[in-house]
Amino acid sequence: MHIRPETPGDIIGHVMFSPMAAPVRALGLAPVSVAPDHQKQGIGAQLIRRGLSQAQMDGWQASFVLGNPDYYTRFGYSVDIAKGFTNVFAGPYFMALELTPGALKTPFAVSYAAAFDQL
Ligand SMILES: CC(C)(COP(=O)(O)OP(=O)(O)OC[C@H]1O[C@@H](n2cnc3c(N)ncnc32)[C@H](O)[C@@H]1OP(=O)(O)O)[C@@H](O)C(=O)NCCC(=O)NCCS
């Protein structure tokens, strides 16, 4: 999902959600980016909220993200909920969000798409 300004061709924001290997239908949020000149105007929040809303409508049950809790908790992601889940990034910056109530009740192993192994 992208957000474009008035000038055709200029992309000022981008967010990606990719399917994760997990026993529930889970999406990894990464990356999200907004052009420096357009940051702090709510564009990142808009991209994330619209992405999560679409994911929920499409039947995705959960989402995970690695990032700064100061930012992602405002969208409902939680470090506490992610505790106990097995992931290479598990720790204080690994967060989870239920899109379907109860989807994350029992911790499991979850991994990002293979492309993220290159990071
Ligand atoms: C993170 C990013 C996408 C936010 O986009 P944005 O459109 O500026 O975000 P919003 O306008 O929705 O929100 C701005 C808020 O996010 C906060 N914020 C931005 N980056 C942050 C970070 N890395 N950690 C914590 N908070 C951050 C700002 O301080 C601001 O806080 P406030 O609402 O309390 O004033 C943007 O700063 C960016 O592209 N950063 C570089 C790439 C990056 O770090 N991506 C995330 C990791 S994949």
PDB file of C-alpha atoms and ligand atoms in Angstrom:
ATOM      1  CA  MET A   1       0.000   0.000   0.000  1.00  0.00           C
ATOM      2  CA  HIS A   2       1.393   3.396  -0.976  1.00  0.00           C
ATOM      3  CA  ILE A   3       0.399   7.006  -0.432  1.00  0.00           C
ATOM      4  CA  ARG A   4       1.098   9.374  -3.315  1.00  0.00           C
ATOM      5  CA  PRO A   5       1.184  13.184  -3.210  1.00  0.00           C
ATOM      6  CA  GLU A   6      -0.280  15.446  -5.912  1.00  0.00           C
ATOM      7  CA  THR A   7       2.792  14.957  -8.118  1.00  0.00           C
ATOM      8  CA  PRO A   8       2.209  11.768 -10.076  1.00  0.00           C
ATOM      9  CA  GLY A   9       4.961   9.235  -9.604  1.00  0.00           C
ATOM     10  CA  ASP A  10       6.229  10.449  -6.259  1.00  0.00           C
ATOM     11  CA  ILE A  11       5.631   7.872  -3.571  1.00  0.00           C
ATOM     12  CA  ILE A  12       5.875   9.429  -0.129  1.00  0.00           C
ATOM     13  CA  GLY A  13       4.891   6.497   2.029  1.00  0.00           C
ATOM     14  CA  HIS A  14       4.873   2.721   1.912  1.00  0.00           C
ATOM     15  CA  VAL A  15       3.821  -0.139   4.150  1.00  0.00           C
ATOM     16  CA  MET A  16       4.124  -3.852   3.636  1.00  0.00           C
ATOM     17  CA  PHE A  17       2.514  -6.788   5.393  1.00  0.00           C
ATOM     18  CA  SER A  18       3.747 -10.263   4.516  1.00  0.00           C
ATOM     19  CA  PRO A  19       2.382 -13.689   5.452  1.00  0.00           C
ATOM     20  CA  MET A  20       4.243 -15.424   8.276  1.00  0.00           C
ATOM     21  CA  ALA A  21       4.774 -19.106   8.924  1.00  0.00           C
ATOM     22  CA  ALA A  22       2.475 -19.741  11.905  1.00  0.00           C
ATOM     23  CA  PRO A  23      -0.439 -21.954  12.957  1.00  0.00           C
ATOM     24  CA  VAL A  24      -2.808 -18.993  12.588  1.00  0.00           C
ATOM     25  CA  ARG A  25      -3.110 -16.598   9.630  1.00  0.00           C
ATOM     26  CA  ALA A  26      -0.518 -14.015  10.674  1.00  0.00           C
ATOM     27  CA  LEU A  27       1.021 -11.036   8.893  1.00  0.00           C
ATOM     28  CA  GLY A  28       4.368  -9.437   9.619  1.00  0.00           C
ATOM     29  CA  LEU A  29       4.329  -5.652   9.415  1.00  0.00           C
ATOM     30  CA  ALA A  30       7.617  -4.562   7.781  1.00  0.00           C
ATOM     31  CA  PRO A  31       8.758  -2.263   6.519  1.00  0.00           C
ATOM     32  CA  VAL A  32       6.892   1.010   6.917  1.00  0.00           C
ATOM     33  CA  SER A  33       8.475   4.196   5.680  1.00  0.00           C
ATOM     34  CA  VAL A  34       7.541   7.808   5.037  1.00  0.00           C
ATOM     35  CA  ALA A  35       9.697  10.280   3.112  1.00  0.00           C
ATOM     36  CA  PRO A  36      11.525  12.573   5.563  1.00  0.00           C
ATOM     37  CA  ASP A  37       9.782  15.735   4.284  1.00  0.00           C
ATOM     38  CA  HIS A  38       6.394  14.171   4.963  1.00  0.00           C
ATOM     39  CA  GLN A  39       6.971  12.588   8.362  1.00  0.00           C
ATOM     40  CA  LYS A  40       5.045  13.496  11.528  1.00  0.00           C
ATOM     41  CA  GLN A  41       1.873  14.276   9.577  1.00  0.00           C
ATOM     42  CA  GLY A  42       0.105  11.028  10.381  1.00  0.00           C
ATOM     43  CA  ILE A  43       0.946   9.301   7.091  1.00  0.00           C
ATOM     44  CA  GLY A  44       2.690   6.339   8.736  1.00  0.00           C
ATOM     45  CA  ALA A  45      -0.259   5.919  11.103  1.00  0.00           C
ATOM     46  CA  GLN A  46      -2.709   6.086   8.225  1.00  0.00           C
ATOM     47  CA  LEU A  47      -0.802   3.427   6.274  1.00  0.00           C
ATOM     48  CA  ILE A  48      -0.630   1.098   9.267  1.00  0.00           C
ATOM     49  CA  ARG A  49      -4.270   1.574  10.332  1.00  0.00           C
ATOM     50  CA  ARG A  50      -5.600   1.084   6.823  1.00  0.00           C
ATOM     51  CA  GLY A  51      -3.376  -1.958   6.344  1.00  0.00           C
ATOM     52  CA  LEU A  52      -4.556  -3.557   9.576  1.00  0.00           C
ATOM     53  CA  SER A  53      -8.173  -2.789   8.788  1.00  0.00           C
ATOM     54  CA  GLN A  54      -7.831  -4.402   5.352  1.00  0.00           C
ATOM     55  CA  ALA A  55      -6.040  -7.397   6.865  1.00  0.00           C
ATOM     56  CA  GLN A  56      -8.875  -7.885   9.341  1.00  0.00           C
ATOM     57  CA  MET A  57     -11.472  -7.676   6.566  1.00  0.00           C
ATOM     58  CA  ASP A  58      -9.466 -10.254   4.601  1.00  0.00           C
ATOM     59  CA  GLY A  59      -9.566 -12.701   7.505  1.00  0.00           C
ATOM     60  CA  TRP A  60      -6.028 -12.382   8.839  1.00  0.00           C
ATOM     61  CA  GLN A  61      -6.000 -13.368  12.507  1.00  0.00           C
ATOM     62  CA  ALA A  62      -2.887 -11.682  13.887  1.00  0.00           C
ATOM     63  CA  SER A  63       0.019  -9.403  13.124  1.00  0.00           C
ATOM     64  CA  PHE A  64       3.544  -9.161  14.488  1.00  0.00           C
ATOM     65  CA  VAL A  65       6.019  -6.304  14.255  1.00  0.00           C
ATOM     66  CA  LEU A  66       9.604  -5.608  15.300  1.00  0.00           C
ATOM     67  CA  GLY A  67      10.120  -1.982  16.227  1.00  0.00           C
ATOM     68  CA  ASN A  68       9.912   0.729  18.822  1.00  0.00           C
ATOM     69  CA  PRO A  69       7.041   0.062  21.248  1.00  0.00           C
ATOM     70  CA  ASP A  70       6.598   3.845  21.662  1.00  0.00           C
ATOM     71  CA  TYR A  71       5.314   3.924  18.102  1.00  0.00           C
ATOM     72  CA  TYR A  72       3.605   0.587  17.478  1.00  0.00           C
ATOM     73  CA  THR A  73       1.649   0.261  20.719  1.00  0.00           C
ATOM     74  CA  ARG A  74      -0.585   3.111  19.509  1.00  0.00           C
ATOM     75  CA  PHE A  75      -1.922   0.688  16.905  1.00  0.00           C
ATOM     76  CA  GLY A  76      -2.626  -2.014  19.482  1.00  0.00           C
ATOM     77  CA  TYR A  77       0.613  -3.983  19.148  1.00  0.00           C
ATOM     78  CA  SER A  78       1.837  -5.289  22.498  1.00  0.00           C
ATOM     79  CA  VAL A  79       5.177  -6.556  23.790  1.00  0.00           C
ATOM     80  CA  ASP A  80       3.349  -8.474  26.528  1.00  0.00           C
ATOM     81  CA  ILE A  81       1.159 -10.349  24.062  1.00  0.00           C
ATOM     82  CA  ALA A  82       4.258 -11.342  22.047  1.00  0.00           C
ATOM     83  CA  LYS A  83       5.977 -12.798  25.123  1.00  0.00           C
ATOM     84  CA  GLY A  84       6.276 -16.581  24.868  1.00  0.00           C
ATOM     85  CA  PHE A  85       6.107 -16.645  21.077  1.00  0.00           C
ATOM     86  CA  THR A  86       9.179 -18.153  19.446  1.00  0.00           C
ATOM     87  CA  ASN A  87      10.808 -15.913  16.837  1.00  0.00           C
ATOM     88  CA  VAL A  88      14.355 -14.961  15.917  1.00  0.00           C
ATOM     89  CA  PHE A  89      13.500 -11.335  16.869  1.00  0.00           C
ATOM     90  CA  ALA A  90      11.693 -12.183  20.127  1.00  0.00           C
ATOM     91  CA  GLY A  91      12.506  -9.679  22.870  1.00  0.00           C
ATOM     92  CA  PRO A  92      11.642  -6.181  24.048  1.00  0.00           C
ATOM     93  CA  TYR A  93      11.004  -4.879  20.512  1.00  0.00           C
ATOM     94  CA  PHE A  94       8.898  -7.765  19.245  1.00  0.00           C
ATOM     95  CA  MET A  95       5.163  -7.091  19.412  1.00  0.00           C
ATOM     96  CA  ALA A  96       1.928  -8.842  18.537  1.00  0.00           C
ATOM     97  CA  LEU A  97      -1.620  -7.802  17.790  1.00  0.00           C
ATOM     98  CA  GLU A  98      -4.735  -9.965  17.641  1.00  0.00           C
ATOM     99  CA  LEU A  99      -6.974  -9.237  14.675  1.00  0.00           C
ATOM    100  CA  THR A 100      -9.315 -12.068  15.666  1.00  0.00           C
ATOM    101  CA  PRO A 101     -10.041 -12.333  19.400  1.00  0.00           C
ATOM    102  CA  GLY A 102      -8.286 -15.349  20.933  1.00  0.00           C
ATOM    103  CA  ALA A 103      -5.943 -15.958  17.989  1.00  0.00           C
ATOM    104  CA  LEU A 104      -2.859 -15.432  20.168  1.00  0.00           C
ATOM    105  CA  LYS A 105      -4.145 -17.070  23.345  1.00  0.00           C
ATOM    106  CA  THR A 106      -1.606 -19.898  23.130  1.00  0.00           C
ATOM    107  CA  PRO A 107       1.982 -18.976  22.169  1.00  0.00           C
ATOM    108  CA  PHE A 108       3.537 -20.657  19.126  1.00  0.00           C
ATOM    109  CA  ALA A 109       6.544 -20.434  16.833  1.00  0.00           C
ATOM    110  CA  VAL A 110       6.201 -17.769  14.173  1.00  0.00           C
ATOM    111  CA  SER A 111       8.627 -16.705  11.477  1.00  0.00           C
ATOM    112  CA  TYR A 112       8.855 -14.006   8.855  1.00  0.00           C
ATOM    113  CA  ALA A 113       8.848 -14.709   5.119  1.00  0.00           C
ATOM    114  CA  ALA A 114      12.112 -16.156   3.786  1.00  0.00           C
ATOM    115  CA  ALA A 115      13.197 -12.791   2.298  1.00  0.00           C
ATOM    116  CA  PHE A 116      13.703 -11.462   5.823  1.00  0.00           C
ATOM    117  CA  ASP A 117      16.394 -14.102   6.443  1.00  0.00           C
ATOM    118  CA  GLN A 118      18.714 -11.915   4.355  1.00  0.00           C
ATOM    119  CA  LEU A 119      18.518  -9.030   6.850  1.00  0.00           C
TER     120      LEU A 119
HETATM  121  C1  LIG B   1       8.491   5.413  11.427  1.00  0.00           C
HETATM  122  C2  LIG B   1       7.837   6.267  10.335  1.00  0.00           C
HETATM  123  C3  LIG B   1       7.292   5.338   9.248  1.00  0.00           C
HETATM  124  C4  LIG B   1       6.675   7.048  10.945  1.00  0.00           C
HETATM  125  O1  LIG B   1       6.003   7.726   9.902  1.00  0.00           O
HETATM  126  P1  LIG B   1       5.256   9.133  10.177  1.00  0.00           P
HETATM  127  O2  LIG B   1       4.343   9.379   9.042  1.00  0.00           O
HETATM  128  O3  LIG B   1       6.247  10.165  10.496  1.00  0.00           O
HETATM  129  O4  LIG B   1       4.436   8.746  11.502  1.00  0.00           O
HETATM  130  P2  LIG B   1       3.179   9.445  12.134  1.00  0.00           P
HETATM  131  O5  LIG B   1       3.040  10.831  11.595  1.00  0.00           O
HETATM  132  O6  LIG B   1       2.061   8.520  12.003  1.00  0.00           O
HETATM  133  O7  LIG B   1       3.583   9.471  13.654  1.00  0.00           O
HETATM  134  C5  LIG B   1       4.591  10.360  14.101  1.00  0.00           C
HETATM  135  C6  LIG B   1       5.022   9.885  15.490  1.00  0.00           C
HETATM  136  O8  LIG B   1       5.865   8.731  15.370  1.00  0.00           O
HETATM  137  C7  LIG B   1       7.004   8.919  16.153  1.00  0.00           C
HETATM  138  N1  LIG B   1       8.099   8.122  15.604  1.00  0.00           N
HETATM  139  C8  LIG B   1       8.599   8.184  14.362  1.00  0.00           C
HETATM  140  N2  LIG B   1       9.608   7.281  14.245  1.00  0.00           N
HETATM  141  C9  LIG B   1       9.725   6.659  15.422  1.00  0.00           C
HETATM  142  C10 LIG B   1      10.575   5.639  15.918  1.00  0.00           C
HETATM  143  N3  LIG B   1      11.519   5.060  15.167  1.00  0.00           N
HETATM  144  N4  LIG B   1      10.405   5.241  17.191  1.00  0.00           N
HETATM  145  C11 LIG B   1       9.448   5.800  17.956  1.00  0.00           C
HETATM  146  N5  LIG B   1       8.607   6.766  17.562  1.00  0.00           N
HETATM  147  C12 LIG B   1       8.755   7.198  16.297  1.00  0.00           C
HETATM  148  C13 LIG B   1       7.244  10.401  16.075  1.00  0.00           C
HETATM  149  O9  LIG B   1       8.076  10.844  17.124  1.00  0.00           O
HETATM  150  C14 LIG B   1       5.810  10.938  16.238  1.00  0.00           C
HETATM  151  O10 LIG B   1       5.435  10.871  17.595  1.00  0.00           O
HETATM  152  P3  LIG B   1       4.238  11.770  18.198  1.00  0.00           P
HETATM  153  O11 LIG B   1       2.975  11.334  17.488  1.00  0.00           O
HETATM  154  O12 LIG B   1       4.224  11.389  19.640  1.00  0.00           O
HETATM  155  O13 LIG B   1       4.623  13.178  17.880  1.00  0.00           O
HETATM  156  C15 LIG B   1       8.834   7.293   9.731  1.00  0.00           C
HETATM  157  O14 LIG B   1       9.387   8.056  10.780  1.00  0.00           O
HETATM  158  C16 LIG B   1       9.979   6.651   8.943  1.00  0.00           C
HETATM  159  O15 LIG B   1       9.838   6.398   7.739  1.00  0.00           O
HETATM  160  N6  LIG B   1      11.100   6.387   9.610  1.00  0.00           N
HETATM  161  C17 LIG B   1      12.259   5.813   8.932  1.00  0.00           C
HETATM  162  C18 LIG B   1      12.032   4.339   8.614  1.00  0.00           C
HETATM  163  C19 LIG B   1      11.719   3.538   9.849  1.00  0.00           C
HETATM  164  O16 LIG B   1      12.357   3.683  10.885  1.00  0.00           O
HETATM  165  N7  LIG B   1      10.693   2.652   9.739  1.00  0.00           N
HETATM  166  C20 LIG B   1      10.242   1.840  10.846  1.00  0.00           C
HETATM  167  C21 LIG B   1      11.001   0.581  10.958  1.00  0.00           C
HETATM  168  S1  LIG B   1      10.664  -0.544   9.625  1.00  0.00           S
END
